[in-house]
Coordinates of N, CA and C in Angstrom, one line a residue:
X580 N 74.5 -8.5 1.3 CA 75.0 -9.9 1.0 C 76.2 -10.1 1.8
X581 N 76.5 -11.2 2.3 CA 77.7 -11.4 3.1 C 78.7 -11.5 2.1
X582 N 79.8 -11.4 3.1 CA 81.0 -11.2 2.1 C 81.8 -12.4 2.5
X583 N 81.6 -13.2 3.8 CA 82.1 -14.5 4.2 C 82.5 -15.1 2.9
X584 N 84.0 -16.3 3.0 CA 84.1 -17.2 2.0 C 84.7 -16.5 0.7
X585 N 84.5 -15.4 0.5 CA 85.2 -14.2 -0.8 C 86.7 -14.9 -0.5
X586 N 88.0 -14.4 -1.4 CA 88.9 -14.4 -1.5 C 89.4 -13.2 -1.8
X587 N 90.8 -12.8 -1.3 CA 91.3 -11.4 -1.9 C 92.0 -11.9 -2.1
X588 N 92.6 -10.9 -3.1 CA 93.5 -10.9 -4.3 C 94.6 -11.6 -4.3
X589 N 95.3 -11.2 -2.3 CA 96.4 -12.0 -2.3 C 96.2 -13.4 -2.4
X590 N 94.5 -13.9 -2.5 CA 94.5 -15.6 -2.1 C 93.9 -15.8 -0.8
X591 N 93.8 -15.0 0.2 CA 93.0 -15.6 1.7 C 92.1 -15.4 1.2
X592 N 91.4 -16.5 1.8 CA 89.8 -16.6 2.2 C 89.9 -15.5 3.9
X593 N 88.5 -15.2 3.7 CA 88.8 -14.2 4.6 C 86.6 -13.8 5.2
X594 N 86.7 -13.6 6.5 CA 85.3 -13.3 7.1 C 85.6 -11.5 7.7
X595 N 84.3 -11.1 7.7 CA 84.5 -9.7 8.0 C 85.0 -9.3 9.3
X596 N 85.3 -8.3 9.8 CA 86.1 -8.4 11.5 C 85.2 -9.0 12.2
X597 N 85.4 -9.6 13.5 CA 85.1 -9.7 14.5 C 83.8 -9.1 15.0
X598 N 82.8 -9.7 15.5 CA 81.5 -9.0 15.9 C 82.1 -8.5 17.5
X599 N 81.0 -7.6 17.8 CA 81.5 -6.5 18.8 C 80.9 -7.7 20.1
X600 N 81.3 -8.0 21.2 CA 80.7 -8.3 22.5 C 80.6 -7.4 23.7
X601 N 79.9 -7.1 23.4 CA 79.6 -5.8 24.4 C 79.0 -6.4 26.4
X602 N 79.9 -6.3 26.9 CA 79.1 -6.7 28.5 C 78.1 -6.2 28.6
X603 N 77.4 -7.2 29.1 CA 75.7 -6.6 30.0 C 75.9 -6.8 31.2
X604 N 74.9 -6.7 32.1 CA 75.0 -6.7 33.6 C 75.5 -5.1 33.9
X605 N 75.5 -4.8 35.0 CA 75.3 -3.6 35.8 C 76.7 -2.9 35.9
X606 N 77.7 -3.6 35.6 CA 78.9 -3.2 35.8 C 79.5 -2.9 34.4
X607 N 80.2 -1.9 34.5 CA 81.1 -1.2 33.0 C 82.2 -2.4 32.5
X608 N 81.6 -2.4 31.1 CA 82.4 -2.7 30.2 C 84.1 -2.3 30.5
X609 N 84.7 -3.6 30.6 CA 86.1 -3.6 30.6 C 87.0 -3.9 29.2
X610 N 87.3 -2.9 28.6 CA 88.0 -2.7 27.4 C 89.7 -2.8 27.5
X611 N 89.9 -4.0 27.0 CA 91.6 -4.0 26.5 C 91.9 -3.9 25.2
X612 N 92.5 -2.4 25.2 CA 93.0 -1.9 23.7 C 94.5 -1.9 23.5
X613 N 94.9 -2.9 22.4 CA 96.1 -2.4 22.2 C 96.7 -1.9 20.5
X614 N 97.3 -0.9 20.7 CA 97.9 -0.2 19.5 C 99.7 -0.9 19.2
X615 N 99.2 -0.9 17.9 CA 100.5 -1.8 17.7 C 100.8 -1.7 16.0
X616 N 102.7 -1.1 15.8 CA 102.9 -0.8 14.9 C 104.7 0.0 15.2
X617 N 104.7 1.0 14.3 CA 105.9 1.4 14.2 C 106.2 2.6 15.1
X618 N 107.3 3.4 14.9 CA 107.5 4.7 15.1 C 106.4 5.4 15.5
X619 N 105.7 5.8 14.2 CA 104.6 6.6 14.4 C 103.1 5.8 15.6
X620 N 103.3 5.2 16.0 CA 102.4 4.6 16.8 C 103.1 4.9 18.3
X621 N 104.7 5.1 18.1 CA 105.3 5.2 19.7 C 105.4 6.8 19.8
X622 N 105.0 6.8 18.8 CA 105.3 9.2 19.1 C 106.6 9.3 18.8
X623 N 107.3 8.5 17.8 CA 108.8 9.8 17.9 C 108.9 10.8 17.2
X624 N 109.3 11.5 17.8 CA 109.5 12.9 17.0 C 108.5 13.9 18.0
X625 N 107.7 13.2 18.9 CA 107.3 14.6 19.5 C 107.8 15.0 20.9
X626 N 108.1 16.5 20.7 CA 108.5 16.5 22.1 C 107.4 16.6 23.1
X627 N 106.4 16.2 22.7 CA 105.6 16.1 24.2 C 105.6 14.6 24.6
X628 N 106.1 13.9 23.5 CA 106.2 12.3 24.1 C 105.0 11.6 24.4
X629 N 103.8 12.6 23.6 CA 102.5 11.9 23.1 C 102.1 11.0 22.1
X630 N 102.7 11.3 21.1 CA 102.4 11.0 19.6 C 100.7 11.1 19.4
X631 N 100.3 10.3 18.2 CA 98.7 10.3 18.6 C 97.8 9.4 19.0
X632 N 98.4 8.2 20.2 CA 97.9 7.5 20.8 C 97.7 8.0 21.6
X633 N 99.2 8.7 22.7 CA 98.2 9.0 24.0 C 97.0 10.3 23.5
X634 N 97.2 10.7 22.9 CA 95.8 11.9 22.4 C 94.4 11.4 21.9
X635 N 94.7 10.6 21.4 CA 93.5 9.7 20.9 C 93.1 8.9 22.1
X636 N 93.7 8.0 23.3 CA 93.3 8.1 24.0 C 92.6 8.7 25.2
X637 N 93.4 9.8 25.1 CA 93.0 11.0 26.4 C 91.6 11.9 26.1
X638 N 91.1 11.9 24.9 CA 89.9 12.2 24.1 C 89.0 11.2 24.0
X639 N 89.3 10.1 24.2 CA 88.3 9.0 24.2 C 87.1 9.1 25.8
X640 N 86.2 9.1 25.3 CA 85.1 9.5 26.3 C 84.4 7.9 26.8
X641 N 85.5 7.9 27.9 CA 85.1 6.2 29.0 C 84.0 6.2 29.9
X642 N 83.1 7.5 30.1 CA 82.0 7.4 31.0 C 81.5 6.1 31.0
X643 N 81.2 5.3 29.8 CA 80.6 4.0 30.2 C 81.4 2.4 30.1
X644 N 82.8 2.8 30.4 CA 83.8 1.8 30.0 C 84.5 1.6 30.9
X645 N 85.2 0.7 31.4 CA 86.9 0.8 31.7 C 87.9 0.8 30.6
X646 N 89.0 1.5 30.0 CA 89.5 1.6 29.0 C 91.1 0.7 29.4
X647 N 91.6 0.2 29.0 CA 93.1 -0.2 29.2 C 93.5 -0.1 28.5
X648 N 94.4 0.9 28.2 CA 95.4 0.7 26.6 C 96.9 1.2 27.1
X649 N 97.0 0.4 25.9 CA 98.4 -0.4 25.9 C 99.4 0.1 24.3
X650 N 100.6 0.8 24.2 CA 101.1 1.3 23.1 C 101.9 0.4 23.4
X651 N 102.5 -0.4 21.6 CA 103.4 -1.3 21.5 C 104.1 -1.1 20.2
X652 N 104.1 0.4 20.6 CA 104.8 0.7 19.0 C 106.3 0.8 18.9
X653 N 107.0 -0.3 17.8 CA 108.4 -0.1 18.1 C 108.8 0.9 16.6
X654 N 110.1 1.6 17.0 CA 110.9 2.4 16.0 C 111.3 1.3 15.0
X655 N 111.0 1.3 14.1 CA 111.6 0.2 12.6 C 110.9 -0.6 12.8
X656 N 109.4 -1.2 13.2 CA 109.0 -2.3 13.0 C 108.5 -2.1 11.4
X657 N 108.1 -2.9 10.7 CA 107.5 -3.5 9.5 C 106.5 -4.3 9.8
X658 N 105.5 -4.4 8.7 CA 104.2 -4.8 8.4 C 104.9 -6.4 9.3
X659 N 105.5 -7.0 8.9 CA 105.9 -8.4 8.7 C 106.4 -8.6 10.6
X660 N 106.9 -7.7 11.2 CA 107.3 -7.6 12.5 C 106.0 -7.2 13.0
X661 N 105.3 -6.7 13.2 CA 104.4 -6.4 13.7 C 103.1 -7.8 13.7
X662 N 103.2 -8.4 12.2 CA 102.3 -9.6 12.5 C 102.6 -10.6 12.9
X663 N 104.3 -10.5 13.7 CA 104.9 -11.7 14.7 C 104.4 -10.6 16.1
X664 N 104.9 -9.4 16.2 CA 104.5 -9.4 17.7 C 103.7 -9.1 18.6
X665 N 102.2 -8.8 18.0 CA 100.9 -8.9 18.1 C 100.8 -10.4 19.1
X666 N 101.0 -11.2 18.5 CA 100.9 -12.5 18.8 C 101.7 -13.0 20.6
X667 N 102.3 -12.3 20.3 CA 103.1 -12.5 21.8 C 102.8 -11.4 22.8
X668 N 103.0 -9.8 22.1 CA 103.0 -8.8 22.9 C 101.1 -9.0 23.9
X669 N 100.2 -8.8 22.6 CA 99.2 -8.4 22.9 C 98.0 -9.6 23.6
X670 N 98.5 -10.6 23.6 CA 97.7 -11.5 24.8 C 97.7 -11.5 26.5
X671 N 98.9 -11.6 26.8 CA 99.2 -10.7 27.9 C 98.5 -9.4 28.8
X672 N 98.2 -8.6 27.5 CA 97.3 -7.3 28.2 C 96.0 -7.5 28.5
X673 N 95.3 -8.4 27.2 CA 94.4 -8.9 27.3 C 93.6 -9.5 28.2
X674 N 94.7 -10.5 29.1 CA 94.3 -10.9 30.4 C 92.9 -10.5 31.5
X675 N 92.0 -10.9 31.7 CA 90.9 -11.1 32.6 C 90.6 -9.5 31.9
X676 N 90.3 -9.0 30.3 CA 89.7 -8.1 30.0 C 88.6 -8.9 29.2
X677 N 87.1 -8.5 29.5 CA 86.1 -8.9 28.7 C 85.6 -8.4 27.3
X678 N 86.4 -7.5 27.3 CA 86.4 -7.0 25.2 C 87.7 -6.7 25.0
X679 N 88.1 -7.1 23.7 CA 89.6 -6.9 23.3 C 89.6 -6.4 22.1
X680 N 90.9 -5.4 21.8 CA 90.5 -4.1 20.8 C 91.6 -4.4 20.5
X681 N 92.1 -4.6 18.5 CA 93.5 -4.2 18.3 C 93.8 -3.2 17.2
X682 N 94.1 -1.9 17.4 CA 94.6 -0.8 16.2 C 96.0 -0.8 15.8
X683 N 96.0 -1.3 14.4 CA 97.3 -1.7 13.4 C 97.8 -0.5 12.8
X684 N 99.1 0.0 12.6 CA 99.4 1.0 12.1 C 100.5 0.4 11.5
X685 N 100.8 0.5 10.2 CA 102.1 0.1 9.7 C 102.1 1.0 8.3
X686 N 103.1 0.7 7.7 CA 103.5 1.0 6.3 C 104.8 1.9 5.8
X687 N 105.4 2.9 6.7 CA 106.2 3.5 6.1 C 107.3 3.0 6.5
X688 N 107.4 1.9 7.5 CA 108.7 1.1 7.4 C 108.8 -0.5 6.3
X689 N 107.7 -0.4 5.8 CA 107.5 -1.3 4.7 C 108.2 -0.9 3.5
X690 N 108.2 0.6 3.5 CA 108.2 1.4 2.0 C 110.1 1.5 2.3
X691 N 110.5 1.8 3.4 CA 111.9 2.1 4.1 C 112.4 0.8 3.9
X692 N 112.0 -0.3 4.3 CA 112.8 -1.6 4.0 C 112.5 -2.7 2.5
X693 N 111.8 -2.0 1.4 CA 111.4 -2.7 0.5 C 111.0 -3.7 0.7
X694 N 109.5 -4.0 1.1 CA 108.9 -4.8 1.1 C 107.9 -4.7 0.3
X695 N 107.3 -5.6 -0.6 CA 106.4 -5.5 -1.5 C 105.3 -4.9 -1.2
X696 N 104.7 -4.2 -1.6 CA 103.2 -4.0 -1.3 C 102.4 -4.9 -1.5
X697 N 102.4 -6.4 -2.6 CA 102.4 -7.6 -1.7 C 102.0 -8.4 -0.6
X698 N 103.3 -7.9 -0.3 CA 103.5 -8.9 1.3 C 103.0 -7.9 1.8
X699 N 103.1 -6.5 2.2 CA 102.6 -5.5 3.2 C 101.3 -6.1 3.1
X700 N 100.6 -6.3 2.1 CA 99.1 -6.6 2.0 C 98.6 -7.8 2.9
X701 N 99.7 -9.3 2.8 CA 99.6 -9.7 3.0 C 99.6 -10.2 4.2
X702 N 100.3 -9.4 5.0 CA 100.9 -9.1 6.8 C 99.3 -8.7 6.8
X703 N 99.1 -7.6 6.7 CA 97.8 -6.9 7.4 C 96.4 -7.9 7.1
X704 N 97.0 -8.3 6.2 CA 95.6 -9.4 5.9 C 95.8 -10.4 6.9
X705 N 96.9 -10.8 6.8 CA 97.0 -11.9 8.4 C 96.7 -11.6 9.6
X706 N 97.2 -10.9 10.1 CA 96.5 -10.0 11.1 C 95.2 -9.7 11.3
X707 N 94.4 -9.0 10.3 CA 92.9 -9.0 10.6 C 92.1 -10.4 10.3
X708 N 92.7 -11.4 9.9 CA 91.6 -12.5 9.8 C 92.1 -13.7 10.7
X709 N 93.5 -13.6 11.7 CA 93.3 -14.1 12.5 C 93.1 -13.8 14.1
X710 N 93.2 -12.0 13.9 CA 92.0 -11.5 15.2 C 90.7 -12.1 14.9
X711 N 90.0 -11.7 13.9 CA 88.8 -12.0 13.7 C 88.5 -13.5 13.9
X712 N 89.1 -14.4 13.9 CA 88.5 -15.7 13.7 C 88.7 -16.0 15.8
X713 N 89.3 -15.0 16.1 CA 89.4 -15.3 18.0 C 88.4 -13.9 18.1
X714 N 87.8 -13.4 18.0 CA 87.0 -12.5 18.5 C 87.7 -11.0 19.1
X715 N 88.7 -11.1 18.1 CA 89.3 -9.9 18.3 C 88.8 -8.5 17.7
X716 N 87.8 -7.6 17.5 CA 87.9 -6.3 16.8 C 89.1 -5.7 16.5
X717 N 88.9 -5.4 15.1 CA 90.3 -4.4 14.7 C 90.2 -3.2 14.1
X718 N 91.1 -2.1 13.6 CA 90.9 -1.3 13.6 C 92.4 -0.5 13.0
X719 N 92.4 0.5 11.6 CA 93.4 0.0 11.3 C 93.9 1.6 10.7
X720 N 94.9 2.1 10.9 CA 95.2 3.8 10.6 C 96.2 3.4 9.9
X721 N 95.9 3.7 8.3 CA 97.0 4.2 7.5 C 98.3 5.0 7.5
X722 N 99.3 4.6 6.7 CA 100.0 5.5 6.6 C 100.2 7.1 6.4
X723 N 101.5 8.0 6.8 CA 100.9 9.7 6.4 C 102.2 9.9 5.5
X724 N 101.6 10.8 5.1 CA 102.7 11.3 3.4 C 104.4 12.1 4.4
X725 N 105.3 11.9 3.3 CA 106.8 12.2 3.3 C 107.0 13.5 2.9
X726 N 108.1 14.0 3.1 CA 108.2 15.4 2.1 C 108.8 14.4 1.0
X727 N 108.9 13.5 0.3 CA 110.0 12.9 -0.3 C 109.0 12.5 -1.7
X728 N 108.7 12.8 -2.6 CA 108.0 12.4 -3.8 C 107.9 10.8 -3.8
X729 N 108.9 10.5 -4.3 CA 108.8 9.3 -4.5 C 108.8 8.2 -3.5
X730 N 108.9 8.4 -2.6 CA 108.2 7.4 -1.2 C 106.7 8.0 -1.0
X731 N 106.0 9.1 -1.2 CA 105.0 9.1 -1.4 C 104.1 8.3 -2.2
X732 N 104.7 8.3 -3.8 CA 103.9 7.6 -4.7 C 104.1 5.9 -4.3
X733 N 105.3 5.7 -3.4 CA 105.0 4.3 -3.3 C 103.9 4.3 -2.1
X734 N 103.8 4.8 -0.9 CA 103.0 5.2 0.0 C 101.2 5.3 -0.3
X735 N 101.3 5.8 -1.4 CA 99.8 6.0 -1.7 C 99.4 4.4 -2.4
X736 N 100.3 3.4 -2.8 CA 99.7 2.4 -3.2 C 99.6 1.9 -2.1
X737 N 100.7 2.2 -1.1 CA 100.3 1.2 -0.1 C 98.9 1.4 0.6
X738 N 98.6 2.9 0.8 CA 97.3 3.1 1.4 C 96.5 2.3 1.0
X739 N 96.1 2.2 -0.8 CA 95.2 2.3 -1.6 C 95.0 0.3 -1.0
X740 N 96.1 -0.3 -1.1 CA 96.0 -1.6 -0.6 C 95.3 -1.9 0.9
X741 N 95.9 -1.0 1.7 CA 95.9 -1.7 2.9 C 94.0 -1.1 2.9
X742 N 93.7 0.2 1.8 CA 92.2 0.3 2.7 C 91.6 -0.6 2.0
X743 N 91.5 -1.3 0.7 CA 91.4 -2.7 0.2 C 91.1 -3.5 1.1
X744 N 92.3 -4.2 1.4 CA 92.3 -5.3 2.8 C 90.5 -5.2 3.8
X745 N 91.2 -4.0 4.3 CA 90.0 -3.4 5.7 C 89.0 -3.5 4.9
X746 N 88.8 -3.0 3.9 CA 87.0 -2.8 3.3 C 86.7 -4.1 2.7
X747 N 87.2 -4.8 2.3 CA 86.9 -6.3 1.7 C 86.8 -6.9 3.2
X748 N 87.2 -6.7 4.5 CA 86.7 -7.3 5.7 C 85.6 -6.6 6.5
X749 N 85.6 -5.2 6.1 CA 84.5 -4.1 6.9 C 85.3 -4.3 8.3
X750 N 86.5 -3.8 8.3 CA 87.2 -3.5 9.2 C 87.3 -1.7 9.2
X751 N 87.2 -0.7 10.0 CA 87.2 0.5 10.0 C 88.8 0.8 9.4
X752 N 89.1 1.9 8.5 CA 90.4 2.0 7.9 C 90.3 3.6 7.9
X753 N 91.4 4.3 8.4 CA 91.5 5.4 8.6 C 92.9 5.8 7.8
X754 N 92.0 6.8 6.3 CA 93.2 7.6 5.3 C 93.6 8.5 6.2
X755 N 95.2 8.9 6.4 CA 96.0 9.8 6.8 C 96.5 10.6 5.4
X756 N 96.6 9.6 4.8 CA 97.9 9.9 3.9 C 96.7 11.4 2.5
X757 N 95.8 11.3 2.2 CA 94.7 11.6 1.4 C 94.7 13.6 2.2
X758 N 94.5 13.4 3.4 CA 94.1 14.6 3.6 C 95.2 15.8 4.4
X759 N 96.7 14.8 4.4 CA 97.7 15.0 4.9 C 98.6 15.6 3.6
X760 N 98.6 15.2 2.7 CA 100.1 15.2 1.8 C 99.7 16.7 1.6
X761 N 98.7 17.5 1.1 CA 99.1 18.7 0.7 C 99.0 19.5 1.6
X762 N 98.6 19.2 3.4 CA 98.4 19.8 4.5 C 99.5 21.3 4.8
X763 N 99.6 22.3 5.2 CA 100.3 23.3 5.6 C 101.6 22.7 6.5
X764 N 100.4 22.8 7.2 CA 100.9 22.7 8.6 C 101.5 21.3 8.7
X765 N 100.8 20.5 8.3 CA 102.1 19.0 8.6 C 103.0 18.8 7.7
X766 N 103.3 19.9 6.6 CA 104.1 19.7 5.6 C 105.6 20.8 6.4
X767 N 104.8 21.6 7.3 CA 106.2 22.5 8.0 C 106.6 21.8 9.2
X768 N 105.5 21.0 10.0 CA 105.8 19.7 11.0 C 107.1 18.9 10.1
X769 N 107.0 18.3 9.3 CA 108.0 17.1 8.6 C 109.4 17.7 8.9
X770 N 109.3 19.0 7.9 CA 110.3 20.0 7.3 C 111.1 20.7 8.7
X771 N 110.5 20.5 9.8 CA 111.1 21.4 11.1 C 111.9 19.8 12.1
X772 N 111.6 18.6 11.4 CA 112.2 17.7 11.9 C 113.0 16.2 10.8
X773 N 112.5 15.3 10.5 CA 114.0 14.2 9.7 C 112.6 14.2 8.1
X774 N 111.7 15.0 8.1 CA 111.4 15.2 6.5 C 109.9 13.9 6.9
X775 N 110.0 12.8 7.7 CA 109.3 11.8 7.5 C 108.4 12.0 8.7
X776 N 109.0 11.9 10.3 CA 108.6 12.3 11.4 C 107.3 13.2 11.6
X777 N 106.3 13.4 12.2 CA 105.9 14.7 12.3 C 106.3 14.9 14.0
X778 N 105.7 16.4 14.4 CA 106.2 16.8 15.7 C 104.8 17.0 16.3
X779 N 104.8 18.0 17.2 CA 103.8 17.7 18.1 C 102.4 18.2 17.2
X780 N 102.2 18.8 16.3 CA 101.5 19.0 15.8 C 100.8 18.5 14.6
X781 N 101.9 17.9 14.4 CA 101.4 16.6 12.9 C 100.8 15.6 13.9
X782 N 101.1 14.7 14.7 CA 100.6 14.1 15.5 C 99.2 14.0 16.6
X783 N 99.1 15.7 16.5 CA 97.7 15.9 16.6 C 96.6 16.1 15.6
X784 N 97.4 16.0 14.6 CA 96.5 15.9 13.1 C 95.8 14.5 12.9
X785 N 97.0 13.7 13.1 CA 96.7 12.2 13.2 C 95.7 11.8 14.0
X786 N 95.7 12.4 15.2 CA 94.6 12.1 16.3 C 93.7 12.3 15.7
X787 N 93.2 14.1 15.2 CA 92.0 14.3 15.0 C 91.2 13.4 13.8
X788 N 92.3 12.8 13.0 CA 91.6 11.9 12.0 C 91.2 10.8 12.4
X789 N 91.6 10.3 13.0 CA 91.7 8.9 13.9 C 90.4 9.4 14.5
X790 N 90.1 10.5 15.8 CA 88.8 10.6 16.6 C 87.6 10.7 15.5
X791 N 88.0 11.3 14.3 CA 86.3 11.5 13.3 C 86.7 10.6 12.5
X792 N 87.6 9.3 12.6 CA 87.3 8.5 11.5 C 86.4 7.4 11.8
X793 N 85.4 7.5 13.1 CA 84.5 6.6 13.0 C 85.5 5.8 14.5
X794 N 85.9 6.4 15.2 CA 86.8 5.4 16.8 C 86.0 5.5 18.1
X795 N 84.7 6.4 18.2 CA 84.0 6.3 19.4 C 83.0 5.2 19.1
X796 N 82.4 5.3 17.9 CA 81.3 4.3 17.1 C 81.9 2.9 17.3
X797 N 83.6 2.6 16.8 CA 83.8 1.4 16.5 C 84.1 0.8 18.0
X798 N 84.7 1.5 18.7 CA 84.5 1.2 20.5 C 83.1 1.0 20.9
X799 N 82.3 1.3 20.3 CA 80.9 1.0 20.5 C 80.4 2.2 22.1
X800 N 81.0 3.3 21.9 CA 81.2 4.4 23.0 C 80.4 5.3 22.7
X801 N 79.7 5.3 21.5 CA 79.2 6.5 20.8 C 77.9 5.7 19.7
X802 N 76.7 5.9 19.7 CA 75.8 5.3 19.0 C 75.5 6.3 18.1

């Protein structure tokens, strides 16, 4: 049954993401992807100055694409910053590309600047239903756990909302935070740098969740 015309909780009326347009004709699909979000979307904290964009990119298997991506992650953005500069940053890239791709990452600067989980809800809901209503695909990686208890427990609401949002749109939503908090190894990543950050190795945790969370399928790269 369709889900068109539903309302969520915060009150939008809202349609499922964006259907895929895939080029036909003889020549490869030209893909503009842009990632957009905070810190953890720009890599800080690793010293390879990867994070898990360029890795998730660099693993992405383009034999039948042109891929163009584009990282627009700033340090301190918020849910609320991020659904102003989508709007400006990511049209620009998009230019003379015939499929347009946007992956949202926010939340742990939401939880850092007290912003309601709410409004966090509310930002990301804006975002995916007015890509969708321009034929934008989206695509959307949760937040990852703190060594910090209690920014955790606010953290897991946030997840619990933001995969809400995505599944009431059948937008693809990728848990970090679920398979991360009691992790070894990204629990001594945190601990070897500011407690929140991960380093080069938490960051390739993120990738690998991100590559089996369903990212070659939703690129339509992988059937």
């Amino acid at each position: 049954m369709s889900t068109a015309g539903r309302t969520d909780p915060a009150g939008l009326e809202y349609t499922p993401s964006a259907e895929f347009h895939v080029t036909g004709g003889d020549g490869l699909r030209d893909i503009g992807l842009c990632f957009i979000g905070d810190g953890f979307v720009a890599g800080y904290g690793d010293p390879k100055a990867l994070g898990w964009v360029s890795r998730v990119v660099g693993r992405t298997d383009t034999t039948d694409a042109e891929l163009t991506s584009y990282n627009l992650g700033v340090r301190g953005s918020s849910s609320a910053d991020t659904m102003n500069r989508w709007r400006v940053e990511c049209p620009p890239r998009w230019a003379g590309r015939s499929e347009r791709r946007l992956v949202v990452a926010t939340g742990a600067e939401d939880v850092a600047q007290g912003i309601t989980t709410a409004r966090s809800r509310l930002n990301l809901a804006n975002v995916l239903d007015e890509a969708s209503s321009t034929g934008i695909a989206t695509f959307v990686v949760g937040p990852t756990p703190t060594l910090d208890a209690e920014v955790n427990d606010q953290l897991l609401v946030l997840k619990a909302a933001q995969a809400d949002v995505c599944q009431r749109r059948e937008v693809t939503f990728v848990d970090c935070f679920t398979p991360l908090v009691t992790h070894d190894q990204w629990q001594s990543d945190l601990a070897a740098g500011d407690t929140h950050h991960p380093g080069q190795a938490g960051y390739g945790l993120i990738a690998w969740l991100v590559l089996n969370g369903g990212w070659q399928q939703w690129l339509r790269l992988q059937e």
